[in-house]
XYZ file of N, CA and C in Angstrom:
759
model
N 54.871 -0.020 49.860
C 53.251 -0.792 48.132
C 53.139 -1.971 49.176
N 51.918 -2.887 49.258
C 51.553 -4.311 49.451
C 52.408 -4.954 48.743
N 52.486 -5.548 48.932
C 53.873 -7.006 47.504
C 52.897 -8.731 48.571
N 52.166 -9.017 48.699
C 51.802 -10.253 49.008
C 50.322 -10.193 50.119
N 49.831 -11.195 49.813
C 48.037 -11.756 50.559
C 47.860 -13.049 50.611
N 47.894 -12.370 52.493
C 47.291 -14.717 52.668
C 46.159 -13.991 53.066
N 44.980 -15.457 52.857
C 44.442 -15.118 53.185
C 44.020 -16.466 54.288
N 43.269 -16.083 55.411
C 43.078 -17.234 56.685
C 41.797 -17.319 56.599
N 40.846 -18.854 56.268
C 39.952 -18.763 55.770
C 39.376 -19.717 57.021
N 39.407 -19.338 58.390
C 38.994 -19.758 59.345
C 40.630 -18.969 60.813
N 40.403 -18.631 61.839
C 40.784 -18.147 62.195
C 41.800 -20.019 63.208
N 41.028 -20.816 63.289
C 41.968 -21.531 63.982
C 42.841 -22.612 63.392
N 42.791 -22.099 61.823
C 43.714 -22.435 60.798
C 44.976 -21.679 60.506
N 45.401 -20.399 61.773
C 46.761 -19.835 61.931
C 47.470 -20.018 63.371
N 48.011 -19.199 63.789
C 49.074 -19.212 64.862
C 48.962 -18.037 64.801
N 48.785 -16.281 66.153
C 48.847 -15.448 66.410
C 49.859 -14.692 66.283
N 51.629 -16.007 65.599
C 52.134 -15.141 65.187
C 52.324 -14.913 63.814
N 51.286 -16.027 63.562
C 51.732 -15.077 61.406
C 51.014 -14.620 60.881
N 50.603 -13.251 61.984
C 50.156 -11.702 61.353
C 51.484 -10.873 61.824
N 52.597 -11.449 62.820
C 53.411 -10.353 62.879
C 53.905 -10.150 62.217
N 53.925 -8.024 61.757
C 54.047 -7.356 60.719
C 53.375 -7.210 60.243
N 52.357 -7.330 59.660
C 51.287 -7.326 58.592
C 50.013 -6.893 58.761
N 49.674 -6.531 58.424
C 48.489 -5.721 57.937
C 47.228 -6.479 57.858
N 46.270 -6.862 59.236
C 45.620 -7.781 59.274
C 43.413 -7.464 58.748
N 43.246 -7.207 58.418
C 42.032 -7.534 57.736
C 40.898 -8.395 58.143
N 40.237 -7.750 59.099
C 38.957 -8.487 59.184
C 38.033 -9.107 59.146
N 36.956 -9.856 58.932
C 36.200 -9.844 57.857
C 35.451 -11.321 58.567
N 33.949 -10.725 58.942
C 32.806 -11.030 59.262
C 31.410 -10.253 58.677
N 31.203 -10.376 57.952
C 30.458 -10.041 56.943
C 28.853 -9.995 57.404
N 28.674 -11.118 58.311
C 27.096 -11.254 58.710
C 27.629 -11.863 59.750
N 27.730 -11.107 60.903
C 27.410 -9.251 60.814
C 28.494 -8.747 61.906
N 29.728 -8.806 62.134
C 29.836 -8.140 63.128
C 30.630 -6.812 62.968
N 31.680 -6.910 60.670
C 32.418 -6.224 60.438
C 31.899 -5.551 60.056
N 30.355 -5.228 59.800
C 29.153 -4.810 58.972
C 28.868 -3.762 60.035
N 28.805 -3.929 60.755
C 27.844 -3.422 62.126
C 29.276 -2.946 62.702
N 30.081 -2.874 63.303
C 30.573 -2.133 63.858
C 31.396 -1.370 62.752
N 31.486 -0.754 61.288
C 32.062 -0.141 60.852
C 30.125 0.796 60.144
N 29.154 0.428 60.298
C 27.942 0.612 60.373
C 27.834 2.076 61.639
N 28.101 1.786 62.535
C 28.351 1.611 64.155
C 28.756 3.353 63.656
N 30.186 3.066 63.475
C 31.164 4.112 63.786
C 30.346 5.043 61.990
N 30.309 4.429 61.475
C 29.764 5.594 60.127
C 28.795 6.289 60.861
N 27.957 5.423 62.079
C 26.547 6.614 62.192
C 27.138 8.011 63.562
N 28.354 7.714 64.073
C 29.246 8.598 64.578
C 29.434 7.955 66.190
N 29.251 6.739 66.060
C 29.763 6.189 67.564
C 30.990 6.332 68.442
N 30.807 7.357 69.247
C 32.963 7.342 69.472
C 33.654 6.481 68.737
N 33.393 4.729 69.672
C 34.248 4.048 69.078
C 33.344 2.472 69.600
N 34.000 1.276 69.351
C 33.283 0.010 69.491
C 34.606 -0.322 70.519
N 34.539 -1.376 71.726
C 34.899 -1.790 72.376
C 35.174 -3.092 72.222
N 35.801 -4.241 70.864
C 36.153 -5.146 70.673
C 36.113 -6.598 72.348
N 35.484 -7.325 72.928
C 35.284 -8.357 73.572
C 34.842 -9.833 73.319
N 36.085 -10.722 73.548
C 35.914 -11.887 73.397
C 34.606 -12.448 74.309
N 34.582 -12.931 75.675
C 33.613 -12.492 76.218
C 32.027 -11.759 76.770
N 31.187 -12.544 76.935
C 29.680 -11.442 77.578
C 30.204 -11.270 79.020
N 31.057 -11.709 79.668
C 31.252 -11.030 81.326
C 32.828 -10.092 81.588
N 33.134 -10.547 80.044
C 34.052 -9.125 79.580
C 33.853 -7.836 79.314
N 32.569 -7.855 78.748
C 32.186 -7.002 78.158
C 30.969 -5.835 79.222
N 30.393 -6.920 80.011
C 30.090 -6.099 80.562
C 31.038 -5.334 81.905
N 31.543 -5.995 82.534
C 33.213 -5.422 83.516
C 33.289 -4.718 82.853
N 34.242 -3.804 81.734
C 34.263 -3.325 81.007
C 33.267 -1.400 80.447
N 31.807 -2.283 80.181
C 30.685 -1.294 80.703
C 30.773 -0.811 82.309
N 30.503 -1.769 82.863
C 30.487 -1.101 84.404
C 31.452 -0.082 84.898
N 33.165 -0.068 84.418
C 34.404 0.640 84.351
C 34.137 1.658 83.919
N 33.415 1.460 83.000
C 33.512 2.649 81.633
C 32.284 4.146 82.249
N 30.769 3.298 82.768
C 30.003 4.340 83.239
C 30.691 5.085 84.698
N 31.726 3.550 85.295
C 31.959 4.610 86.848
C 32.764 5.911 86.456
N 33.842 6.182 85.288
C 34.606 6.794 85.523
C 34.343 8.229 84.041
N 32.821 7.548 82.562
C 32.767 8.580 81.964
C 31.209 8.981 82.180
N 29.962 8.488 82.802
C 28.411 8.149 83.211
C 27.901 7.070 81.685
N 26.834 7.658 81.322
C 26.236 6.937 80.799
C 26.298 6.318 79.589
N 27.605 6.798 79.027
C 27.078 7.133 77.007
C 27.578 5.981 77.006
N 27.458 5.049 76.451
C 28.302 3.581 76.541
C 26.576 2.823 75.956
N 26.846 2.126 75.434
C 25.823 0.942 75.126
C 27.075 -0.463 74.849
N 26.138 -1.591 75.688
C 26.447 -3.162 75.510
C 25.771 -3.406 73.898
N 26.048 -4.121 72.525
C 26.362 -4.433 71.381
C 26.698 -5.804 71.502
N 26.356 -6.233 71.034
C 26.237 -8.053 70.506
C 25.395 -9.076 69.915
N 26.066 -10.584 70.388
C 25.508 -11.186 70.196
C 25.450 -12.696 70.338
N 24.929 -14.175 70.972
C 25.471 -15.424 71.166
C 24.020 -15.922 70.415
N 24.205 -16.892 69.690
C 23.423 -17.944 68.238
C 22.756 -16.589 68.045
N 23.543 -15.187 67.450
C 22.665 -14.719 66.146
C 21.993 -13.828 67.056
N 21.519 -13.945 68.541
C 20.208 -13.289 69.088
C 20.719 -12.351 70.225
N 20.308 -11.141 70.714
C 20.341 -10.047 71.362
C 20.629 -10.840 72.831
N 21.911 -10.619 73.526
C 22.396 -11.589 74.699
C 21.718 -10.409 75.855
N 21.239 -11.089 76.817
C 20.496 -10.933 78.022
C 20.935 -9.893 78.863
N 20.682 -8.575 78.560
C 20.145 -7.469 79.093
C 21.734 -6.366 78.591
N 21.753 -6.547 77.142
C 21.830 -5.833 76.187
C 21.298 -4.406 75.619
N 21.966 -3.781 75.273
C 21.151 -2.484 74.731
C 20.651 -2.706 73.116
N 22.174 -3.641 72.730
C 21.391 -3.784 70.464
C 22.220 -5.212 70.578
N 21.344 -5.364 69.766
C 22.142 -6.887 69.207
C 23.397 -6.773 68.063
N 23.155 -7.610 66.778
C 24.586 -7.704 65.984
C 24.185 -7.440 64.486
N 22.642 -6.049 64.557
C 21.472 -6.294 63.743
C 23.010 -4.416 62.961
N 23.305 -4.368 61.731
C 23.567 -2.842 61.917
C 22.558 -2.344 61.812
N 21.502 -1.895 61.342
C 20.565 -0.914 61.428
C 19.811 -0.842 62.129
N 20.177 -1.466 63.237
C 19.893 -0.840 64.964
C 20.469 0.420 65.693
N 22.419 0.340 64.435
C 23.174 0.999 65.212
C 22.905 2.650 64.158
N 21.695 3.834 64.235
C 21.388 4.624 63.702
C 22.101 5.692 64.929
N 22.533 6.516 63.670
C 22.945 7.626 64.161
C 22.069 7.958 65.954
N 21.126 8.218 65.354
C 19.995 8.559 66.714
C 19.981 7.923 68.383
N 20.548 7.059 68.322
C 21.241 5.321 68.833
C 22.268 5.686 69.325
N 23.450 5.586 68.799
C 25.095 5.515 68.672
C 26.032 6.616 68.778
N 25.159 8.128 68.466
C 26.355 8.937 68.028
C 26.927 9.247 69.535
N 28.625 8.997 69.583
C 28.754 10.254 70.122
C 28.501 9.096 71.605
N 28.815 7.519 71.474
C 28.818 6.648 72.122
C 29.252 5.537 72.299
N 30.446 5.291 73.221
C 31.039 4.435 73.213
C 30.147 2.589 73.281
N 30.556 1.634 72.426
C 29.592 0.518 72.107
C 31.269 -0.861 72.931
N 30.104 -1.360 73.529
C 31.071 -2.325 74.039
C 30.651 -3.772 73.236
N 31.664 -3.844 72.762
C 30.402 -5.402 71.661
C 31.235 -6.757 71.725
N 30.400 -7.542 71.446
C 31.061 -8.989 71.353
C 30.083 -9.474 70.390
N 31.293 -10.517 69.933
C 30.088 -11.364 68.614
C 30.506 -12.795 68.655
N 29.428 -13.701 68.283
C 30.302 -14.961 68.278
C 31.737 -15.324 67.970
N 31.747 -14.860 66.685
C 33.143 -14.972 65.866
C 33.556 -14.051 65.191
N 33.403 -12.775 65.530
C 34.315 -10.944 64.746
C 35.205 -10.731 65.523
N 34.591 -10.567 66.669
C 35.719 -10.294 67.965
C 36.493 -11.452 68.297
N 36.014 -12.331 68.432
C 37.067 -13.192 68.115
C 38.431 -13.404 67.233
N 37.913 -13.456 65.711
C 39.175 -13.242 65.293
C 40.060 -11.875 64.911
N 39.423 -10.969 65.658
C 40.436 -9.382 65.733
C 40.622 -10.223 66.611
N 40.691 -11.221 67.974
C 41.035 -10.659 68.979
C 43.052 -11.752 68.743
N 42.232 -12.946 68.075
C 43.461 -14.030 67.366
C 44.516 -13.552 66.514
N 44.087 -12.106 65.794
C 44.651 -11.540 65.493
C 45.734 -10.482 65.699
N 45.864 -10.101 67.087
C 46.464 -8.918 67.727
C 47.756 -8.430 67.496
N 48.398 -10.189 66.972
C 50.071 -9.654 66.907
C 50.037 -8.585 65.412
N 49.325 -8.152 64.456
C 49.766 -7.639 63.496
C 50.091 -5.663 63.982
N 50.596 -5.488 62.941
C 50.880 -4.490 62.682
C 50.051 -3.588 62.808
N 49.244 -3.610 62.212
C 47.322 -2.374 61.776
C 46.463 -3.630 61.848
N 46.001 -3.293 62.270
C 44.058 -4.119 62.306
C 43.194 -3.615 61.683
N 42.895 -3.797 59.839
C 41.508 -2.825 59.543
C 40.108 -3.773 59.842
N 39.284 -3.282 60.186
C 37.933 -4.185 60.090
C 37.328 -3.372 58.130
N 37.129 -5.137 57.556
C 36.339 -4.543 56.664
C 35.109 -5.469 55.943
N 34.335 -5.482 55.164
C 33.059 -5.868 54.597
C 32.363 -5.064 53.064
N 31.801 -6.031 52.708
C 31.291 -5.629 51.770
C 31.183 -3.983 51.670
N 30.133 -3.481 52.828
C 29.535 -1.848 52.780
C 30.667 -0.826 52.843
N 31.793 -1.410 52.876
C 32.875 -0.269 52.624
C 33.964 -1.689 51.756
N 33.797 -2.189 51.222
C 35.292 -2.923 50.350
C 35.695 -1.802 49.670
N 35.424 -0.585 48.536
C 36.177 0.590 48.326
C 37.337 1.040 48.424
N 37.145 1.720 50.096
C 37.806 2.005 51.090
C 38.489 1.361 51.987
N 38.293 0.342 52.068
C 39.172 -0.809 52.901
C 40.200 -0.939 51.937
N 39.578 -1.495 50.307
C 41.107 -1.238 48.732
C 41.724 -0.394 48.942
N 41.158 1.184 48.403
C 41.610 2.428 49.036
C 43.025 2.635 50.052
N 42.968 1.871 51.409
C 43.050 2.052 52.931
C 44.905 0.769 52.580
N 44.559 -0.233 51.724
C 45.309 -1.155 51.637
C 46.242 -0.663 50.195
N 45.481 -0.299 49.538
C 46.380 -0.642 48.598
C 48.051 0.803 48.922
N 48.187 1.864 49.806
C 48.653 2.655 50.874
C 49.389 1.606 51.602
N 49.151 0.935 51.983
C 49.829 -0.261 53.275
C 51.894 -0.620 52.159
N 51.386 -1.458 52.883
C 53.244 -1.880 53.071
C 53.206 -2.812 53.158
N 54.229 -4.030 52.778
C 53.983 -5.544 52.658
C 53.177 -6.582 52.919
N 52.594 -7.449 54.072
C 51.996 -8.231 54.210
C 50.771 -8.214 54.218
N 49.165 -8.776 53.883
C 48.162 -8.216 53.758
C 47.768 -9.259 54.475
N 47.526 -9.718 55.188
C 46.189 -11.194 55.894
C 45.082 -10.669 56.035
N 44.139 -11.747 55.097
C 42.757 -11.045 55.051
C 41.948 -12.450 56.413
N 41.793 -12.077 57.441
C 41.259 -13.447 57.612
C 39.868 -13.174 57.479
N 39.001 -14.101 58.161
C 37.995 -14.351 58.007
C 37.751 -15.282 59.079
N 36.230 -14.802 59.955
C 35.951 -14.949 60.736
C 34.970 -16.042 61.057
N 34.402 -16.238 59.690
C 33.836 -18.189 59.716
C 32.622 -18.244 60.759
N 31.957 -19.062 60.850
C 30.707 -19.149 61.121
C 30.505 -20.828 62.546
N 31.023 -20.730 63.671
C 30.932 -21.282 64.706
C 32.087 -22.760 64.533
N 33.086 -22.205 63.937
C 34.752 -23.071 63.564
C 34.533 -23.312 62.148
N 33.959 -23.164 61.526
C 32.736 -23.090 60.099
C 33.490 -22.647 58.630
N 34.141 -22.745 57.974
C 34.127 -21.497 56.714
C 32.901 -21.094 56.465
N 33.309 -19.923 55.982
C 31.916 -19.749 55.330
C 31.631 -18.546 54.168
N 31.023 -18.584 52.853
C 31.085 -18.522 51.971
C 30.781 -16.789 51.616
N 30.583 -15.939 52.270
C 30.341 -14.382 52.483
C 32.217 -13.717 53.198
N 32.028 -14.951 53.920
C 33.387 -13.355 54.509
C 34.253 -14.222 52.691
N 34.720 -15.617 52.640
C 35.513 -15.758 51.559
C 35.057 -15.227 50.342
N 34.183 -14.532 49.737
C 33.754 -13.186 49.246
C 34.155 -12.371 49.845
N 34.598 -11.527 50.394
C 34.516 -10.566 50.563
C 35.708 -10.599 50.676
N 36.856 -11.557 50.897
C 37.989 -11.503 50.136
C 38.573 -11.350 49.420
N 38.138 -12.613 48.631
C 38.215 -12.715 47.411
C 37.241 -11.358 46.556
N 37.261 -10.112 47.213
C 36.879 -8.822 46.426
C 37.941 -8.577 46.725
N 38.310 -8.269 47.882
C 39.337 -7.147 48.411
C 40.434 -7.215 47.569
N 41.002 -9.056 47.511
C 42.042 -9.455 47.195
C 41.654 -9.098 45.143
N 41.226 -9.061 45.187
C 40.808 -8.816 43.131
C 41.225 -7.951 43.284
N 40.147 -6.513 43.541
C 40.225 -5.126 43.737
C 41.558 -4.622 44.059
N 42.418 -5.150 45.090
C 43.621 -4.247 45.408
C 44.773 -4.991 43.946
N 44.532 -6.096 43.571
C 44.969 -6.421 42.455
C 45.069 -4.898 41.168
N 43.781 -4.645 40.708
C 43.785 -3.464 40.352
C 44.208 -2.859 40.154
N 44.234 -2.121 41.223
C 44.906 -0.875 41.455
C 46.889 -1.228 42.023
N 47.677 -2.085 41.367
C 49.073 -2.346 41.877
C 49.221 -3.080 40.792
N 50.875 -2.097 40.468
C 51.025 -2.268 39.536
C 52.412 -3.211 39.286
N 52.461 -4.353 40.052
C 52.696 -4.801 40.129
C 52.064 -5.757 40.817
N 52.764 -7.459 40.215
C 51.604 -8.557 40.474
C 51.922 -8.861 42.272
N 50.715 -9.150 42.807
C 50.953 -9.201 44.277
C 51.051 -10.907 44.404
N 51.918 -10.977 45.010
C 52.078 -13.120 45.680
C 50.998 -13.421 46.357
N 50.365 -13.893 45.960
C 48.659 -14.626 46.372
C 49.238 -15.950 46.762
N 48.536 -16.432 48.421
C 48.782 -17.833 48.325
C 47.527 -18.647 47.698
N 47.377 -20.176 48.194
C 46.432 -20.880 47.224
C 44.585 -20.597 48.123
N 45.044 -20.078 48.950
C 43.637 -19.914 49.833
C 43.350 -18.413 48.942
N 43.567 -17.181 48.720
C 43.411 -15.459 48.536
C 43.024 -16.264 46.859
N 43.598 -17.033 45.927
C 43.731 -17.580 45.234
C 41.882 -18.053 44.754
N 41.828 -18.812 45.833
C 40.583 -19.728 45.940
C 39.347 -18.814 45.980
N 39.873 -17.704 47.285
C 38.638 -16.793 47.896
C 38.492 -15.590 46.107
N 39.667 -15.388 45.613
C 39.883 -14.559 44.784
C 38.868 -15.573 42.874
N 38.801 -16.228 42.177
C 38.359 -17.704 41.382
C 37.121 -17.285 42.060
N 35.969 -17.155 43.655
C 35.349 -17.638 43.965
C 34.507 -15.924 43.830
N 35.225 -14.990 43.952
C 34.144 -13.556 43.846
C 33.881 -13.750 42.700
N 35.191 -13.997 41.557
C 35.095 -13.562 40.329
C 33.616 -14.267 39.664
N 33.787 -15.500 39.909
C 32.684 -15.935 39.892
C 31.486 -15.819 39.705
N 30.986 -15.110 40.950
C 29.573 -14.414 41.836
C 29.197 -13.227 40.925
N 30.610 -12.717 41.018
C 30.898 -11.379 40.284
C 30.526 -11.030 39.081
N 30.770 -11.651 38.290
C 29.890 -12.214 36.488
C 28.432 -12.359 36.431
N 27.549 -12.419 37.158
C 25.975 -13.059 37.053
C 25.595 -11.909 37.902
N 24.218 -11.356 37.245
C 23.339 -9.572 38.241
C 23.033 -10.765 39.328
N 23.495 -10.276 40.582
C 23.285 -10.141 41.619
C 23.736 -11.582 42.014
N 25.021 -11.500 41.488
C 25.459 -12.638 41.989
C 26.148 -12.981 43.564
N 26.338 -10.941 43.718
C 26.954 -10.994 44.961
C 26.107 -11.094 46.491
N 24.848 -10.994 46.503
C 23.342 -10.910 47.112
C 23.145 -11.965 46.882
N 23.120 -12.971 46.138
C 22.665 -14.779 46.126
C 24.012 -15.430 46.637
N 24.979 -14.777 46.320
C 26.085 -15.758 46.783
C 26.165 -15.410 48.865
N 25.977 -14.518 49.248
C 26.427 -14.425 50.945
C 24.565 -14.673 50.608
N 23.241 -14.309 50.751
C 22.136 -15.631 50.786
C 22.140 -16.796 50.981
N 23.529 -17.219 49.720
C 23.184 -19.222 50.220
C 24.453 -19.313 51.292
N 25.154 -18.669 51.533
C 25.860 -18.422 52.557
C 25.545 -19.104 53.564
N 26.560 -20.000 53.909
C 26.897 -20.849 55.705
C 25.500 -19.366 56.830
N 26.374 -18.923 56.696
C 26.506 -17.221 57.356
C 24.917 -16.458 57.595
N 24.189 -16.583 54.824
C 23.091 -16.309 55.162
C 21.903 -16.859 55.742
N 22.191 -18.620 55.068
C 21.428 -19.160 55.714
C 20.665 -19.155 56.938
N 21.881 -19.139 58.434
C 21.393 -19.292 59.553
C 20.869 -17.561 60.205
N 20.924 -16.680 59.146
C 20.364 -15.369 59.075
C 18.789 -15.653 59.044
N 18.672 -15.889 57.705
C 17.900 -16.058 57.285
C 16.788 -17.233 57.700
N 16.961 -17.934 58.561
C 16.161 -19.129 58.888
C 16.036 -18.957 60.583
N 17.224 -17.452 61.213
C 16.681 -16.607 62.595
C 15.303 -15.597 61.865
N 14.962 -14.836 60.731
C 14.210 -14.102 60.805
C 15.136 -12.724 60.121
N 16.082 -12.657 59.756
C 17.270 -11.634 60.112
C 17.465 -11.136 58.883
N 17.006 -11.482 57.666
C 16.737 -11.453 55.692
C 16.968 -10.294 55.680
N 16.692 -8.985 56.335
C 17.014 -7.489 56.084
C 18.869 -7.138 55.948
N 19.024 -7.964 57.342
C 20.348 -8.304 57.720
C 21.216 -8.324 56.272
N 20.046 -9.552 55.603
C 21.718 -9.654 53.939
C 21.879 -9.004 52.685
N 20.876 -8.070 52.868
C 20.327 -6.894 52.337
C 21.512 -6.090 52.737
N 21.452 -5.174 53.508
C 22.276 -4.039 54.038
C 23.631 -4.548 53.873
N 24.008 -6.019 54.437
C 25.814 -6.027 54.257
C 26.137 -6.073 53.605
N 25.197 -6.226 52.309
C 25.655 -6.657 50.780
C 25.722 -5.604 49.668
N 25.235 -4.583 50.356
C 25.617 -3.208 49.827
C 27.363 -2.643 49.640
N 27.481 -3.450 48.486
C 29.121 -2.734 48.457
C 29.332 -1.262 47.742
N 30.334 -1.032 49.164
C 30.595 1.207 48.688
C 29.571 1.384 49.268
N 28.517 0.973 50.310
C 27.745 1.329 51.188
C 27.832 2.690 51.641
N 29.643 2.845 52.393
C 29.581 3.786 53.217
C 31.669 3.329 52.861
N 32.241 4.847 52.950
C 33.568 5.232 52.799
C 34.060 5.081 54.297
N 34.170 4.715 55.306
C 34.469 4.444 56.089
C 35.420 3.383 56.365
N 36.546 3.641 57.442
C 36.844 2.806 57.509
C 37.898 2.468 59.103
N 37.502 1.475 60.135
C 37.885 1.127 60.918
C 38.932 0.431 61.321
N 39.355 0.865 62.219
C 40.806 -0.062 62.815
C 41.474 0.497 64.093
N 41.642 -0.350 64.357
C 41.611 -1.090 65.868
C 43.566 -0.247 66.411
N 42.806 -0.211 68.012
C 44.194 1.503 67.977
C 44.697 -0.043 69.311
N 45.684 -0.618 68.977
C 46.273 -1.501 70.261
C 46.763 -0.917 71.570
N 46.685 0.281 71.266
C 46.959 0.292 73.253
C 45.506 0.872 74.141
N 45.413 1.951 73.119
C 44.005 1.590 73.992
C 42.563 0.308 73.301
N 42.666 -0.064 72.789
C 41.537 -1.941 72.882
C 40.428 -1.361 72.345
N 41.024 -0.151 71.686
C 39.298 0.780 70.860
C 39.087 0.369 69.756
N 38.607 0.012 68.551
C 37.908 0.406 67.142
C 37.929 2.165 66.633
N 38.078 2.600 66.010
C 37.508 4.059 65.239
C 38.079 4.344 63.480
N 37.123 5.454 63.623
C 37.695 5.428 62.308
C 39.320 5.948 61.665
N 39.541 5.520 60.962
C 41.092 6.233 60.334
C 41.252 6.708 59.308
N 41.662 7.867 59.487
C 42.571 8.622 58.570
C 43.510 8.599 57.593
N 43.889 7.830 58.131
C 44.906 7.010 57.368
C 44.370 6.247 55.864
N 43.793 6.733 55.300
C 43.645 6.499 53.808
C 44.328 7.607 52.882
């Protein structure tokens, strides 16, 4: 069973070795974590995370040569579609009609970089509000240390990731018989989540008011905020496979 939860408010506040032996949960609520979860729930074969745009293009070309055209390039820079890519980072774009059966080569400004930073974790799950209940269930049958990794926004702590981290920690404690050890960062995000969850539409309001939320509203993506704030919309739990370098749905729940 889980014994301890730590929260990394930004990747740059940790060293890769910090995650060794843990179950790491990558949180980029607006929008990479939500988009990855939505895409796999829509039937995508796998999501292949990349840090750099050119890396994504190179991998896409290699897969095309080996497997044909059943791939898509997805992601963003500065919140918008990358030139030459098929899809941006809006989860609603990743419908079954578009992504079913396809590999998605995916790169974003914050989320995929956070994942790569945590590669020394024993397991890496992708968490979001839209699959919150399933993430909590998966973690409740894990062992030892859990690390909640907030991606942030361009090097700044952002409220929506902290909100989800707090939700995971608070809800996991409810499912666990013994008191979980929590570091100060985890206690802070739990308090933040509980304060927002105690008022009507508090989660949505908090996501809208966050740094990531304000950025999306300014760029005309407010519908993404509504979608990404729907707690428990999806039961899928994406997991990164260290050997293949791909994210697919875990059956270990």
